[in-house]
């Protein structure tokens, strides 16, 4: 039998995912699509090659390749020599890519701010702490820690 506390968390996580997906798809002021936003966010932390990006997102390399090619065509990422000397070239965001990423991030942060407008600083800090704990627990189970700035 399922623990009722776990069942309640699962329901809330499902609702949160639905709210997040809906708001990201229905935000006309945002300029990046969901995959572009996530790829640029990861590349902002440091350049990666295509294989590393696919592994980071647990996606098929062909899927990431399509998404990266769209960003390359739009001038939002560029290929560069691997600083470690590997043959594969790495991807890094361009200034235009970072500008759009930061613009969209501000929009998303404003949306979150509106949701949390009547929360106290302590409540917001507690939400952050618990979400980070949840994410790091998931990362530990998967053996895939996500870098944090």
CSV table of N, CA and C in Angstrom, one decimal:
chain,number,residue,atom,x,y,z
A,1,UNK,N,0.8,-1.2,0.0
A,1,UNK,CA,0.0,0.0,0.0
A,1,UNK,C,0.9,1.2,0.0
A,2,UNK,N,0.5,2.3,-0.7
A,2,UNK,CA,1.2,3.5,-0.8
A,2,UNK,C,1.1,4.4,0.4
A,3,UNK,N,2.2,4.9,0.8
A,3,UNK,CA,2.2,5.9,1.9
A,3,UNK,C,1.4,7.1,1.5
A,4,UNK,N,0.4,7.5,2.3
A,4,UNK,CA,-0.5,8.6,1.9
A,4,UNK,C,0.3,10.0,1.8
A,5,UNK,N,1.4,10.1,2.5
A,5,UNK,CA,2.2,11.3,2.4
A,5,UNK,C,2.9,11.4,1.0
A,6,UNK,N,3.4,10.2,0.6
A,6,UNK,CA,4.1,10.1,-0.7
A,6,UNK,C,3.0,10.3,-1.8
A,7,UNK,N,1.9,9.8,-1.7
A,7,UNK,CA,0.8,9.9,-2.7
A,7,UNK,C,0.4,11.4,-2.8
A,8,UNK,N,0.3,12.1,-1.7
A,8,UNK,CA,0.0,13.5,-1.7
A,8,UNK,C,1.1,14.4,-2.4
A,9,UNK,N,2.3,14.0,-2.1
A,9,UNK,CA,3.4,14.7,-2.8
A,9,UNK,C,3.4,14.5,-4.3
A,10,UNK,N,3.1,13.2,-4.7
A,10,UNK,CA,3.0,12.9,-6.1
A,10,UNK,C,1.9,13.7,-6.8
A,11,UNK,N,0.8,13.9,-6.2
A,11,UNK,CA,-0.3,14.7,-6.8
A,11,UNK,C,0.2,16.1,-6.9
A,12,UNK,N,0.8,16.7,-5.9
A,12,UNK,CA,1.2,18.1,-6.0
A,12,UNK,C,2.3,18.3,-7.1
A,13,UNK,N,3.3,17.3,-7.2
A,13,UNK,CA,4.3,17.4,-8.2
A,13,UNK,C,3.7,17.3,-9.6
A,14,UNK,N,2.7,16.5,-9.8
A,14,UNK,CA,2.0,16.4,-11.1
A,14,UNK,C,1.3,17.7,-11.4
A,15,UNK,N,0.7,18.3,-10.4
A,15,UNK,CA,0.0,19.6,-10.6
A,15,UNK,C,1.1,20.7,-10.9
A,16,UNK,N,2.2,20.7,-10.2
A,16,UNK,CA,3.2,21.7,-10.4
A,16,UNK,C,3.8,21.5,-11.9
A,17,UNK,N,4.0,20.3,-12.3
A,17,UNK,CA,4.5,20.1,-13.7
A,17,UNK,C,3.5,20.6,-14.7
A,18,UNK,N,2.3,20.4,-14.5
A,18,UNK,CA,1.2,20.8,-15.4
A,18,UNK,C,1.2,22.4,-15.4
A,19,UNK,N,1.2,23.0,-14.3
A,19,UNK,CA,1.2,24.5,-14.2
A,19,UNK,C,2.5,25.0,-14.9
A,20,UNK,N,3.6,24.4,-14.6
A,20,UNK,CA,4.9,24.9,-15.2
A,20,UNK,C,4.8,24.8,-16.8
A,21,UNK,N,4.4,23.6,-17.2
A,21,UNK,CA,4.3,23.4,-18.7
A,21,UNK,C,3.3,24.3,-19.3
A,22,UNK,N,2.2,24.5,-18.7
A,22,UNK,CA,1.2,25.4,-19.3
A,22,UNK,C,1.7,26.9,-19.3
A,23,UNK,N,2.4,27.3,-18.3
A,23,UNK,CA,2.9,28.7,-18.3
A,23,UNK,C,4.0,28.9,-19.2
A,24,UNK,N,4.8,27.9,-19.4
A,24,UNK,CA,6.0,28.0,-20.4
A,24,UNK,C,5.5,28.0,-21.8
A,25,UNK,N,4.4,27.3,-22.1
A,25,UNK,CA,3.9,27.2,-23.4
A,25,UNK,C,3.0,28.4,-23.8
A,26,UNK,N,2.4,29.1,-22.8
A,26,UNK,CA,1.5,30.1,-23.0
A,26,UNK,C,2.0,31.5,-22.5
A,27,UNK,N,3.2,31.7,-22.8
A,27,UNK,CA,3.8,33.0,-22.4
A,27,UNK,C,4.3,33.7,-23.6
A,28,UNK,N,3.5,34.5,-24.3
A,28,UNK,CA,3.9,35.1,-25.6
A,28,UNK,C,5.1,36.0,-25.5
A,29,UNK,N,5.4,36.6,-24.3
A,29,UNK,CA,6.5,37.5,-24.2
A,29,UNK,C,7.8,36.7,-24.2
A,30,UNK,N,7.8,35.4,-24.0
A,30,UNK,CA,9.1,34.7,-24.0
A,30,UNK,C,9.5,34.4,-25.5
A,31,UNK,N,10.8,34.5,-25.7
A,31,UNK,CA,11.3,34.4,-27.1
A,31,UNK,C,11.9,33.0,-27.4
A,32,UNK,N,12.3,32.3,-26.3
A,32,UNK,CA,12.9,31.0,-26.5
A,32,UNK,C,11.9,29.9,-26.3
A,33,UNK,N,12.0,28.8,-27.0
A,33,UNK,CA,11.2,27.7,-26.7
A,33,UNK,C,11.8,26.9,-25.5
A,34,UNK,N,11.0,26.0,-25.0
A,34,UNK,CA,11.5,25.3,-23.8
A,34,UNK,C,12.8,24.6,-23.9
A,35,UNK,N,13.1,23.9,-25.1
A,35,UNK,CA,14.3,23.2,-25.2
A,35,UNK,C,15.5,24.2,-25.4
A,36,UNK,N,15.2,25.3,-26.1
A,36,UNK,CA,16.3,26.4,-26.2
A,36,UNK,C,16.6,27.0,-24.9
A,37,UNK,N,15.6,27.2,-24.1
A,37,UNK,CA,15.9,27.8,-22.7
A,37,UNK,C,16.7,26.9,-21.9
A,38,UNK,N,16.4,25.6,-21.9
A,38,UNK,CA,17.1,24.6,-21.1
A,38,UNK,C,18.5,24.4,-21.6
A,39,UNK,N,18.7,24.3,-22.9
A,39,UNK,CA,20.0,24.1,-23.4
A,39,UNK,C,20.9,25.3,-23.1
A,40,UNK,N,20.4,26.5,-23.4
A,40,UNK,CA,21.2,27.7,-23.1
A,40,UNK,C,21.5,27.8,-21.6
A,41,UNK,N,20.6,27.5,-20.8
A,41,UNK,CA,20.8,27.5,-19.3
A,41,UNK,C,22.0,26.6,-18.9
A,42,UNK,N,22.0,25.4,-19.5
A,42,UNK,CA,23.1,24.5,-19.2
A,42,UNK,C,24.4,25.0,-19.8
A,43,UNK,N,24.4,25.5,-21.0
A,43,UNK,CA,25.6,25.9,-21.6
A,43,UNK,C,26.2,27.2,-21.0
A,44,UNK,N,25.3,28.0,-20.4
A,44,UNK,CA,25.7,29.1,-19.6
A,44,UNK,C,26.7,28.8,-18.5
A,45,UNK,N,26.6,27.6,-18.0
A,45,UNK,CA,27.4,27.1,-16.9
A,45,UNK,C,28.8,26.6,-17.4
A,46,UNK,N,28.9,26.4,-18.7
A,46,UNK,CA,30.2,26.0,-19.3
A,46,UNK,C,29.9,25.2,-20.6
A,47,UNK,N,30.9,25.3,-21.5
A,47,UNK,CA,30.7,24.7,-22.8
A,47,UNK,C,30.7,23.1,-22.7
A,48,UNK,N,29.9,22.5,-23.5
A,48,UNK,CA,29.8,21.1,-23.6
A,48,UNK,C,29.7,20.6,-25.0
A,49,UNK,N,30.1,19.4,-25.3
A,49,UNK,CA,29.9,18.9,-26.7
A,49,UNK,C,28.5,18.3,-26.8
A,50,UNK,N,28.2,17.9,-27.9
A,50,UNK,CA,26.8,17.3,-28.2
A,50,UNK,C,26.5,16.1,-27.3
A,51,UNK,N,27.5,15.2,-27.2
A,51,UNK,CA,27.3,14.0,-26.4
A,51,UNK,C,27.1,14.3,-25.0
A,52,UNK,N,27.9,15.3,-24.4
A,52,UNK,CA,27.7,15.7,-23.0
A,52,UNK,C,26.4,16.3,-22.8
A,53,UNK,N,25.9,17.1,-23.7
A,53,UNK,CA,24.6,17.7,-23.6
A,53,UNK,C,23.5,16.6,-23.6
A,54,UNK,N,23.6,15.7,-24.5
A,54,UNK,CA,22.6,14.6,-24.6
A,54,UNK,C,22.6,13.8,-23.2
A,55,UNK,N,23.8,13.6,-22.7
A,55,UNK,CA,23.9,12.8,-21.4
A,55,UNK,C,23.3,13.7,-20.3
A,56,UNK,N,23.6,15.0,-20.3
A,56,UNK,CA,23.1,15.8,-19.2
A,56,UNK,C,21.6,15.8,-19.2
A,57,UNK,N,20.9,15.8,-20.3
A,57,UNK,CA,19.5,15.9,-20.4
A,57,UNK,C,18.8,14.5,-20.6
A,58,UNK,N,19.6,13.5,-20.6
A,58,UNK,CA,19.1,12.1,-20.8
A,58,UNK,C,18.3,12.0,-22.0
A,59,UNK,N,18.8,12.6,-23.1
A,59,UNK,CA,18.0,12.6,-24.4
A,59,UNK,C,18.9,11.9,-25.4
A,60,UNK,N,18.2,11.4,-26.5
A,60,UNK,CA,18.9,10.8,-27.6
A,60,UNK,C,19.8,11.9,-28.3
A,61,UNK,N,21.0,11.6,-28.7
A,61,UNK,CA,21.8,12.6,-29.3
A,61,UNK,C,21.2,13.3,-30.6
A,62,UNK,N,20.4,12.5,-31.3
A,62,UNK,CA,19.7,13.0,-32.5
A,62,UNK,C,18.7,14.1,-32.1
A,63,UNK,N,18.1,13.9,-31.0
A,63,UNK,CA,17.1,15.0,-30.5
A,63,UNK,C,17.8,16.2,-30.2
A,64,UNK,N,18.9,16.1,-29.4
A,64,UNK,CA,19.7,17.3,-29.0
A,64,UNK,C,20.3,17.9,-30.2
A,65,UNK,N,20.8,17.1,-31.2
A,65,UNK,CA,21.4,17.7,-32.4
A,65,UNK,C,20.4,18.6,-33.1
A,66,UNK,N,19.1,18.1,-33.2
A,66,UNK,CA,18.1,19.0,-33.9
A,66,UNK,C,17.9,20.3,-33.1
A,67,UNK,N,17.8,20.2,-31.8
A,67,UNK,CA,17.6,21.4,-31.0
A,67,UNK,C,18.8,22.3,-31.1
A,68,UNK,N,20.0,21.8,-31.0
A,68,UNK,CA,21.2,22.6,-31.1
A,68,UNK,C,21.3,23.2,-32.5
A,69,UNK,N,21.0,22.5,-33.5
A,69,UNK,CA,21.0,23.1,-34.9
A,69,UNK,C,20.1,24.3,-35.0
A,70,UNK,N,18.9,24.2,-34.4
A,70,UNK,CA,18.0,25.3,-34.4
A,70,UNK,C,18.7,26.5,-33.7
A,71,UNK,N,19.4,26.3,-32.6
A,71,UNK,CA,20.0,27.4,-31.9
A,71,UNK,C,21.2,27.9,-32.7
A,72,UNK,N,21.9,27.0,-33.4
A,72,UNK,CA,23.0,27.5,-34.3
A,72,UNK,C,22.5,28.3,-35.4
A,73,UNK,N,21.5,27.9,-36.1
A,73,UNK,CA,20.9,28.7,-37.2
A,73,UNK,C,20.4,30.1,-36.7
A,74,UNK,N,19.9,30.1,-35.5
A,74,UNK,CA,19.4,31.4,-34.9
A,74,UNK,C,20.6,32.3,-34.4
A,75,UNK,N,21.8,31.7,-34.4
A,75,UNK,CA,22.9,32.5,-33.9
A,75,UNK,C,23.0,32.6,-32.4
A,76,UNK,N,22.3,31.6,-31.7
A,76,UNK,CA,22.2,31.7,-30.2
A,76,UNK,C,23.3,30.8,-29.5
A,77,UNK,N,23.9,29.9,-30.2
A,77,UNK,CA,25.1,29.1,-29.8
A,77,UNK,C,26.1,29.1,-30.9
A,78,UNK,N,27.3,28.8,-30.5
A,78,UNK,CA,28.4,28.6,-31.5
A,78,UNK,C,29.2,27.4,-31.1
A,79,UNK,N,29.9,26.9,-32.2
A,79,UNK,CA,30.8,25.8,-31.9
A,79,UNK,C,32.2,26.4,-31.7
A,80,UNK,N,33.0,25.8,-30.8
A,80,UNK,CA,34.3,26.3,-30.5
A,80,UNK,C,35.2,25.1,-30.2
A,81,UNK,N,36.5,25.3,-30.3
A,81,UNK,CA,37.4,24.2,-30.0
A,81,UNK,C,37.3,23.8,-28.5
A,82,UNK,N,37.4,22.5,-28.3
A,82,UNK,CA,37.4,22.0,-26.9
A,82,UNK,C,38.6,22.5,-26.1
A,83,UNK,N,38.3,23.2,-25.0
A,83,UNK,CA,39.5,23.7,-24.2
A,83,UNK,C,40.4,22.6,-23.7
A,84,UNK,N,39.8,21.4,-23.6
A,84,UNK,CA,40.6,20.3,-23.1
A,84,UNK,C,41.4,19.6,-24.2
A,85,UNK,N,41.2,20.1,-25.4
A,85,UNK,CA,42.0,19.5,-26.5
A,85,UNK,C,41.3,18.3,-27.2
A,86,UNK,N,40.1,18.0,-26.8
A,86,UNK,CA,39.4,16.8,-27.5
A,86,UNK,C,39.1,17.2,-28.9
A,87,UNK,N,38.9,16.2,-29.7
A,87,UNK,CA,38.6,16.4,-31.2
A,87,UNK,C,37.2,17.1,-31.3
A,88,UNK,N,36.2,16.6,-30.6
A,88,UNK,CA,34.9,17.1,-30.7
A,88,UNK,C,34.8,18.5,-30.2
A,89,UNK,N,34.1,19.3,-31.0
A,89,UNK,CA,34.0,20.7,-30.7
A,89,UNK,C,32.9,20.9,-29.6
A,90,UNK,N,33.0,21.9,-28.9
A,90,UNK,CA,32.0,22.2,-27.8
A,90,UNK,C,31.1,23.3,-28.3
A,91,UNK,N,30.0,23.4,-27.6
A,91,UNK,CA,29.0,24.4,-27.9
A,91,UNK,C,29.0,25.4,-26.7
A,92,UNK,N,28.8,26.7,-27.1
A,92,UNK,CA,28.7,27.7,-26.0
A,92,UNK,C,27.8,28.8,-26.5
A,93,UNK,N,27.1,29.4,-25.6
A,93,UNK,CA,26.1,30.4,-26.0
A,93,UNK,C,26.8,31.7,-26.6
A,94,UNK,N,26.2,32.3,-27.5
A,94,UNK,CA,26.7,33.6,-28.1
A,94,UNK,C,26.1,34.7,-27.2
A,95,UNK,N,26.6,35.9,-27.4
A,95,UNK,CA,26.1,37.0,-26.6
A,95,UNK,C,24.6,37.2,-26.9
A,96,UNK,N,24.2,37.0,-28.1
A,96,UNK,CA,22.7,37.0,-28.5
A,96,UNK,C,22.0,36.0,-27.7
A,97,UNK,N,22.5,34.8,-27.6
A,97,UNK,CA,21.9,33.7,-26.9
A,97,UNK,C,21.8,34.0,-25.4
A,98,UNK,N,22.8,34.5,-24.8
A,98,UNK,CA,22.8,34.9,-23.4
A,98,UNK,C,21.8,36.0,-23.2
A,99,UNK,N,21.7,37.0,-24.1
A,99,UNK,CA,20.7,38.1,-23.9
A,99,UNK,C,19.3,37.5,-23.9
A,100,UNK,N,19.0,36.6,-24.8
A,100,UNK,CA,17.6,36.1,-24.9
A,100,UNK,C,17.4,35.2,-23.6
A,101,UNK,N,18.4,34.4,-23.2
A,101,UNK,CA,18.2,33.6,-22.0
A,101,UNK,C,17.9,34.5,-20.8
A,102,UNK,N,18.7,35.5,-20.6
A,102,UNK,CA,18.5,36.4,-19.5
A,102,UNK,C,17.2,37.1,-19.5
A,103,UNK,N,16.8,37.5,-20.7
A,103,UNK,CA,15.5,38.1,-20.9
A,103,UNK,C,14.3,37.2,-20.5
A,104,UNK,N,14.4,36.0,-21.0
A,104,UNK,CA,13.4,35.0,-20.7
A,104,UNK,C,13.4,34.6,-19.2
A,105,UNK,N,14.6,34.5,-18.6
A,105,UNK,CA,14.8,34.2,-17.2
A,105,UNK,C,14.1,35.3,-16.3
A,106,UNK,N,14.3,36.5,-16.7
A,106,UNK,CA,13.6,37.6,-16.0
A,106,UNK,C,12.1,37.5,-16.0
A,107,UNK,N,11.6,37.1,-17.2
A,107,UNK,CA,10.1,37.0,-17.4
A,107,UNK,C,9.7,35.8,-16.5
A,108,UNK,N,10.4,34.7,-16.5
A,108,UNK,CA,10.0,33.6,-15.6
A,108,UNK,C,10.1,33.9,-14.2
A,109,UNK,N,11.1,34.6,-13.8
A,109,UNK,CA,11.2,35.0,-12.4
A,109,UNK,C,10.1,36.0,-12.0
A,110,UNK,N,9.7,36.9,-12.9
A,110,UNK,CA,8.6,37.7,-12.6
A,110,UNK,C,7.3,36.9,-12.4
A,111,UNK,N,7.1,35.9,-13.2
A,111,UNK,CA,5.9,35.0,-13.1
A,111,UNK,C,5.9,34.3,-11.8
A,112,UNK,N,7.1,33.8,-11.4
A,112,UNK,CA,7.2,33.1,-10.1
A,112,UNK,C,6.9,34.1,-9.0
A,113,UNK,N,7.5,35.3,-9.1
A,113,UNK,CA,7.3,36.4,-8.1
A,113,UNK,C,5.8,36.8,-7.9
A,114,UNK,N,5.1,36.8,-9.0
A,114,UNK,CA,3.6,37.0,-8.9
A,114,UNK,C,2.9,35.9,-8.1
A,115,UNK,N,3.3,34.7,-8.3
A,115,UNK,CA,2.7,33.6,-7.6
A,115,UNK,C,3.1,33.6,-6.1
A,116,UNK,N,4.3,34.0,-5.8
A,116,UNK,CA,4.7,34.0,-4.4
A,116,UNK,C,4.6,35.4,-3.8
A,117,UNK,N,3.9,36.3,-4.4
A,117,UNK,CA,3.8,37.7,-3.9
A,117,UNK,C,3.4,37.8,-2.5
A,118,UNK,N,2.5,37.0,-2.0
A,118,UNK,CA,2.0,37.1,-0.7
A,118,UNK,C,2.6,36.1,0.3
A,119,UNK,N,3.7,35.5,-0.2
A,119,UNK,CA,4.5,34.6,0.7
A,119,UNK,C,5.6,35.5,1.4
A,120,UNK,N,5.9,35.1,2.6
A,120,UNK,CA,7.0,35.7,3.4
A,120,UNK,C,8.3,35.3,2.8
A,121,UNK,N,9.4,36.0,3.2
A,121,UNK,CA,10.7,35.7,2.8
A,121,UNK,C,11.1,34.3,3.3
A,122,UNK,N,10.6,34.0,4.6
A,122,UNK,CA,10.9,32.7,5.2
A,122,UNK,C,10.3,31.6,4.4
A,123,UNK,N,9.0,31.8,4.0
A,123,UNK,CA,8.3,30.8,3.2
A,123,UNK,C,9.0,30.6,1.9
A,124,UNK,N,9.4,31.6,1.2
A,124,UNK,CA,10.1,31.5,-0.1
A,124,UNK,C,11.4,30.8,0.1
A,125,UNK,N,12.1,31.1,1.1
A,125,UNK,CA,13.4,30.4,1.4
A,125,UNK,C,13.2,29.0,1.7
A,126,UNK,N,12.1,28.6,2.4
A,126,UNK,CA,11.8,27.2,2.7
A,126,UNK,C,11.5,26.5,1.5
A,127,UNK,N,10.7,27.1,0.6
A,127,UNK,CA,10.3,26.5,-0.7
A,127,UNK,C,11.6,26.2,-1.5
A,128,UNK,N,12.5,27.2,-1.6
A,128,UNK,CA,13.7,27.0,-2.3
A,128,UNK,C,14.5,25.9,-1.7
A,129,UNK,N,14.7,25.8,-0.4
A,129,UNK,CA,15.4,24.8,0.3
A,129,UNK,C,14.9,23.4,0.0
A,130,UNK,N,13.6,23.3,0.1
A,130,UNK,CA,12.9,22.0,-0.2
A,130,UNK,C,13.0,21.5,-1.6
A,131,UNK,N,12.8,22.5,-2.5
A,131,UNK,CA,13.0,22.1,-4.0
A,131,UNK,C,14.4,21.7,-4.3
A,132,UNK,N,15.4,22.4,-3.7
A,132,UNK,CA,16.8,22.1,-3.9
A,132,UNK,C,17.1,20.7,-3.4
A,133,UNK,N,16.5,20.4,-2.2
A,133,UNK,CA,16.7,19.1,-1.6
A,133,UNK,C,16.1,18.0,-2.4
A,134,UNK,N,14.9,18.3,-3.0
A,134,UNK,CA,14.2,17.3,-3.8
A,134,UNK,C,15.1,17.0,-5.1
A,135,UNK,N,15.5,18.1,-5.7
A,135,UNK,CA,16.3,18.0,-6.9
A,135,UNK,C,17.6,17.3,-6.7
A,136,UNK,N,18.3,17.6,-5.6
A,136,UNK,CA,19.6,16.9,-5.3
A,136,UNK,C,19.4,15.5,-4.9
A,137,UNK,N,18.2,15.1,-4.3
A,137,UNK,CA,17.9,13.7,-4.0
A,137,UNK,C,17.7,12.9,-5.3
A,138,UNK,N,17.0,13.5,-6.3
A,138,UNK,CA,16.8,12.9,-7.6
A,138,UNK,C,18.1,12.7,-8.3
A,139,UNK,N,18.9,13.8,-8.3
A,139,UNK,CA,20.3,13.7,-8.9
A,139,UNK,C,21.1,12.6,-8.3
A,140,UNK,N,21.1,12.5,-7.0
A,140,UNK,CA,21.9,11.5,-6.3
A,140,UNK,C,21.4,10.1,-6.7
A,141,UNK,N,20.1,9.9,-6.8
A,141,UNK,CA,19.6,8.5,-7.2
A,141,UNK,C,20.0,8.2,-8.6
A,142,UNK,N,20.0,9.2,-9.5
A,142,UNK,CA,20.4,9.0,-10.9
A,142,UNK,C,21.9,9.1,-11.1
A,143,UNK,N,22.6,9.5,-10.1
A,143,UNK,CA,24.1,9.6,-10.3
A,143,UNK,C,24.4,10.7,-11.3
A,144,UNK,N,23.6,11.8,-11.4
A,144,UNK,CA,23.8,12.8,-12.4
A,144,UNK,C,23.6,14.2,-11.7
A,145,UNK,N,24.6,14.6,-10.9
A,145,UNK,CA,24.4,16.0,-10.3
A,145,UNK,C,24.3,17.1,-11.3
A,146,UNK,N,23.5,18.0,-11.1
A,146,UNK,CA,23.3,19.2,-12.0
A,146,UNK,C,24.2,20.3,-11.4
A,147,UNK,N,25.0,20.9,-12.2
A,147,UNK,CA,25.8,22.0,-11.7
A,147,UNK,C,24.9,23.2,-11.3
A,148,UNK,N,25.3,23.9,-10.2
A,148,UNK,CA,24.5,25.0,-9.8
A,148,UNK,C,25.5,26.2,-9.7
A,149,UNK,N,25.1,27.3,-10.2
A,149,UNK,CA,25.9,28.5,-10.3
A,149,UNK,C,26.2,29.1,-8.9
